[in-house]
Short mmCIF file of C-alpha atoms in Angstrom, two decimals:
data_model
loop_
_atom_site.label_atom_id
_atom_site.label_comp_id
_atom_site.label_asym_id
_atom_site.label_seq_id
_atom_site.Cartn_x
_atom_site.Cartn_y
_atom_site.Cartn_z
CA MET B 1 -111.94 75.81 -56.03
CA GLN B 2 -109.97 73.22 -58.46
CA GLN B 3 -108.88 73.81 -62.25
CA ALA B 4 -109.45 70.30 -63.38
CA VAL B 5 -108.72 68.33 -66.22
CA ILE B 6 -110.91 65.27 -66.58
CA PHE B 7 -109.90 62.25 -68.86
CA ASP B 8 -111.66 59.70 -70.47
CA MET B 9 -109.50 56.10 -70.50
CA ASP B 10 -110.60 54.46 -73.58
CA GLY B 11 -109.25 55.81 -76.69
CA THR B 12 -107.98 58.64 -75.06
CA LEU B 13 -105.33 57.33 -72.66
CA PHE B 14 -105.42 53.84 -72.95
CA ARG B 15 -104.85 52.36 -76.72
CA THR B 16 -107.97 49.94 -76.07
CA GLU B 17 -107.47 48.50 -79.72
CA THR B 18 -104.27 46.91 -78.36
CA ILE B 19 -106.15 44.58 -76.07
CA LEU B 20 -109.86 44.96 -77.65
CA GLU B 21 -110.00 42.41 -80.67
CA ARG B 22 -108.15 39.87 -78.61
CA ALA B 23 -110.20 39.88 -75.45
CA LEU B 24 -113.82 39.94 -78.04
CA ASP B 25 -112.73 37.30 -79.94
CA GLU B 26 -111.75 34.91 -76.71
CA ALA B 27 -115.52 36.17 -75.30
CA PHE B 28 -117.03 35.21 -78.93
CA GLU B 29 -115.15 32.13 -79.19
CA ARG B 30 -116.37 30.89 -75.88
CA LEU B 31 -120.06 31.60 -77.57
CA ARG B 32 -119.06 29.49 -80.68
CA ASN B 33 -117.64 26.78 -78.52
CA GLU B 34 -121.05 26.32 -76.27
CA GLY B 35 -123.41 26.67 -79.80
CA GLN B 36 -124.49 30.55 -79.15
CA TRP B 37 -122.71 32.35 -82.09
CA GLN B 38 -121.59 31.63 -85.59
CA GLY B 39 -119.58 33.24 -87.65
CA ALA B 40 -116.95 35.94 -87.93
CA THR B 41 -116.85 37.94 -84.05
CA PRO B 42 -118.00 41.28 -84.63
CA ILE B 43 -114.99 43.62 -84.74
CA ALA B 44 -116.29 46.31 -86.88
CA THR B 45 -119.40 46.41 -84.82
CA TYR B 46 -118.20 47.31 -81.81
CA ARG B 47 -115.52 49.74 -83.21
CA ASN B 48 -118.58 52.12 -84.19
CA ILE B 49 -119.97 51.77 -80.79
CA MET B 50 -116.48 51.82 -78.99
CA GLY B 51 -117.11 54.29 -75.62
CA VAL B 52 -120.98 53.22 -74.83
CA PRO B 53 -121.37 51.22 -71.48
CA LEU B 54 -121.05 47.70 -71.59
CA PRO B 55 -124.72 46.90 -71.26
CA VAL B 56 -125.40 48.70 -74.89
CA VAL B 57 -122.54 46.74 -76.19
CA TRP B 58 -123.98 43.34 -75.82
CA GLU B 59 -127.36 44.66 -76.22
CA THR B 60 -126.07 45.45 -79.70
CA LEU B 61 -123.78 42.58 -80.35
CA LEU B 62 -126.14 39.94 -79.02
CA PRO B 63 -129.80 41.59 -80.13
CA TYR B 64 -131.15 38.04 -80.39
CA HIS B 65 -129.44 36.39 -76.97
CA GLU B 66 -131.29 36.44 -73.82
CA THR B 67 -129.81 38.54 -70.65
CA ALA B 68 -128.24 35.32 -68.95
CA VAL B 69 -125.78 34.68 -72.55
CA ARG B 70 -125.42 38.75 -72.46
CA GLU B 71 -124.00 38.92 -68.79
CA ALA B 72 -122.02 35.70 -68.77
CA THR B 73 -120.25 37.46 -72.16
CA ASP B 74 -119.96 40.39 -70.35
CA THR B 75 -118.04 39.07 -67.39
CA TYR B 76 -116.00 36.72 -69.55
CA PHE B 77 -115.21 39.70 -71.57
CA LEU B 78 -114.01 41.50 -68.49
CA MET B 79 -112.04 38.66 -67.12
CA ARG B 80 -109.93 38.85 -70.46
CA LEU B 81 -109.43 42.31 -70.81
CA VAL B 82 -108.05 42.28 -67.16
CA GLU B 83 -105.74 39.18 -68.21
CA ASN B 84 -104.35 40.97 -71.01
CA ILE B 85 -103.76 44.23 -69.14
CA LYS B 86 -101.95 42.53 -66.60
CA SER B 87 -100.15 40.32 -68.94
CA GLY B 88 -98.59 43.45 -70.79
CA ASN B 89 -100.46 43.18 -74.16
CA GLY B 90 -102.07 46.53 -74.05
CA ALA B 91 -100.70 50.30 -74.50
CA LEU B 92 -101.05 53.61 -73.38
CA TYR B 93 -101.04 56.33 -75.87
CA PRO B 94 -97.53 58.00 -76.30
CA GLY B 95 -96.51 60.64 -74.11
CA VAL B 96 -99.51 59.87 -71.33
CA THR B 97 -96.94 59.40 -68.27
CA ALA B 98 -95.03 62.13 -69.56
CA LEU B 99 -98.35 64.82 -70.10
CA LEU B 100 -99.67 63.97 -66.91
CA GLU B 101 -96.43 64.33 -64.67
CA GLN B 102 -96.61 67.39 -66.10
CA LEU B 103 -99.93 68.73 -65.37
CA SER B 104 -99.84 67.26 -61.97
CA ALA B 105 -96.19 69.76 -61.83
CA MET B 106 -98.81 72.61 -63.00
CA GLY B 107 -101.13 72.12 -60.15
CA HIS B 108 -103.79 70.62 -62.41
CA THR B 109 -105.87 68.22 -60.39
CA ILE B 110 -106.34 65.02 -62.70
CA PHE B 111 -109.31 62.81 -62.91
CA ILE B 112 -110.39 59.65 -65.21
CA ALA B 113 -114.06 59.52 -66.24
CA SER B 114 -114.72 56.34 -68.00
CA ASN B 115 -117.61 53.83 -69.37
CA GLY B 116 -115.30 51.14 -68.38
CA LEU B 117 -116.44 49.07 -65.43
CA ILE B 118 -114.29 49.77 -61.90
CA PRO B 119 -112.22 46.29 -62.30
CA TYR B 120 -110.86 47.06 -66.17
CA LEU B 121 -109.95 50.56 -64.74
CA GLU B 122 -108.04 49.38 -61.60
CA ALA B 123 -106.01 47.00 -64.09
CA ILE B 124 -104.82 49.75 -66.25
CA VAL B 125 -104.11 52.21 -63.34
CA SER B 126 -102.36 49.69 -61.13
CA HIS B 127 -100.57 48.51 -63.91
CA TYR B 128 -99.10 51.89 -65.71
CA GLY B 129 -99.05 53.33 -62.27
CA LEU B 130 -101.28 56.29 -63.35
CA ASN B 131 -102.05 56.89 -59.62
CA ARG B 132 -98.71 58.43 -59.32
CA TRP B 133 -100.76 61.79 -60.72
CA VAL B 134 -104.79 60.91 -60.99
CA THR B 135 -106.68 62.22 -57.79
CA GLU B 136 -109.42 59.69 -58.58
CA THR B 137 -110.97 57.38 -61.02
CA TYR B 138 -114.35 57.42 -61.53
CA SER B 139 -116.40 54.42 -63.76
CA ILE B 140 -119.97 54.84 -64.97
CA GLU B 141 -120.87 52.04 -62.80
CA GLN B 142 -121.18 54.65 -59.87
CA ILE B 143 -123.70 56.48 -61.88
CA GLU B 144 -126.99 54.59 -62.00
CA THR B 145 -128.14 56.80 -65.13
CA LEU B 146 -124.65 55.31 -66.84
CA ASP B 147 -124.81 58.76 -68.23
CA LYS B 148 -121.30 60.42 -68.78
CA GLY B 149 -122.51 63.58 -68.09
CA ASP B 150 -123.64 62.67 -64.69
CA LEU B 151 -120.43 61.06 -63.71
CA VAL B 152 -118.58 64.27 -64.60
CA ALA B 153 -121.21 66.09 -62.74
CA GLN B 154 -120.24 63.69 -59.87
CA ILE B 155 -116.37 64.91 -60.27
CA VAL B 156 -117.61 68.42 -60.36
CA ALA B 157 -119.58 68.61 -57.03
CA GLU B 158 -117.10 66.44 -54.69
CA TYR B 159 -114.05 68.67 -55.74
CA ASP B 160 -116.10 71.39 -55.94
CA ILE B 161 -114.76 72.12 -59.70
CA GLN B 162 -115.08 75.39 -61.44
CA ASP B 163 -112.71 75.55 -64.37
CA GLY B 164 -111.74 72.48 -66.34
CA PHE B 165 -111.42 70.33 -69.40
CA VAL B 166 -112.60 67.23 -70.26
CA VAL B 167 -110.35 65.50 -72.68
CA GLY B 168 -111.96 62.35 -74.89
CA ASP B 169 -112.55 60.96 -78.21
CA ARG B 170 -116.06 60.08 -78.22
CA LEU B 171 -119.42 62.43 -77.81
CA SER B 172 -120.28 61.44 -74.77
CA ASP B 173 -117.04 63.08 -73.54
CA ILE B 174 -117.72 66.26 -75.34
CA VAL B 175 -121.25 66.15 -74.32
CA ALA B 176 -120.25 65.56 -70.42
CA ALA B 177 -117.94 68.84 -70.73
CA LYS B 178 -120.50 71.36 -72.04
CA ALA B 179 -123.30 70.06 -69.92
CA ASN B 180 -120.92 70.97 -66.99
CA GLY B 181 -119.71 74.17 -68.20
CA LEU B 182 -116.54 72.74 -69.03
CA ILE B 183 -113.95 72.96 -72.08
CA ALA B 184 -114.20 69.61 -74.20
CA ILE B 185 -110.75 68.63 -76.15
CA GLY B 186 -111.70 65.96 -78.66
CA CYS B 187 -109.08 63.57 -79.19
CA ARG B 188 -108.76 62.38 -83.22
CA PHE B 189 -107.42 58.74 -82.03
CA TYR B 190 -108.50 54.96 -82.85
CA PHE B 191 -112.16 54.97 -82.12
CA SER B 192 -113.11 58.78 -82.94
CA GLN B 193 -115.27 59.98 -85.18
CA ASP B 194 -115.17 62.90 -87.00
CA ASP B 195 -118.63 64.33 -86.78
CA GLU B 196 -118.78 63.62 -83.39
CA LEU B 197 -115.35 65.99 -82.81
CA ARG B 198 -116.33 69.27 -84.71
CA GLN B 199 -118.84 69.48 -81.54
CA ALA B 200 -115.82 70.06 -79.43
CA ASP B 201 -114.37 73.09 -78.47
CA HIS B 202 -110.54 72.22 -79.28
CA ILE B 203 -109.32 68.93 -81.51
CA ILE B 204 -105.87 67.48 -81.07
CA ASP B 205 -104.01 65.02 -82.91
CA GLY B 206 -101.57 63.82 -80.00
CA LEU B 207 -102.00 64.07 -76.07
CA ALA B 208 -98.83 66.68 -75.98
CA GLU B 209 -100.99 69.45 -77.35
CA ILE B 210 -103.53 69.89 -74.33
CA LEU B 211 -100.04 71.67 -72.82
CA ASP B 212 -100.72 74.12 -75.66
CA ILE B 213 -104.18 74.42 -75.27
CA LEU B 214 -103.52 75.00 -71.69
CA ALA B 215 -101.04 77.71 -72.40
CA THR B 216 -103.32 80.01 -74.92
CA ARG B 217 -106.49 79.31 -73.42
CA HIS B 218 -107.73 81.06 -69.94
CA VAL B 219 -110.39 79.34 -68.50
CA SER B 220 -112.79 81.42 -67.15
CA ARG B 221 -116.67 79.91 -66.51
#
């Protein structure tokens, strides 16, 4: 039986806003150059839906475009995200590596469960060396339903997890925790929304607070 800490990536471990606007603007500049878009890049709209699977992103941002245009934009956007990560334009939240190191030393098994796509997640994990502490990184691509709860359920089943936490900034992370009998820790970070966080078991303003929760709460499921 393993006690686990399952982290979301975007807006939880990785400061997605450090590369998001750049990559999204690059993708929409390409659309503008092709005559497929007029006006400003819809940054605010994306912030409101941050954390949903990418197919939903493009259905929202490009509701009147053909599927082929959405798919091409998705491919280009992903390429620009990865290149920006590799170029060092992104950043982890303060204290990420120290926290992961401490959790690992305490005997917790660490996972990442993200709505991000595999090449994007691999770029972050590789660039920052997160595999030193993270047992496995899971992408929503691995689940046909594109449901974060099902993704966490796969981790729980594969590693026989009975006790643990899901740490994330959006409602999908909180719901995924509760659906799998785990404790939900909501992060009041860049993309979070207070009405969603209220459904979490704990709310934190910084990742170091996770250690306090672990020290004071006995997990029993």
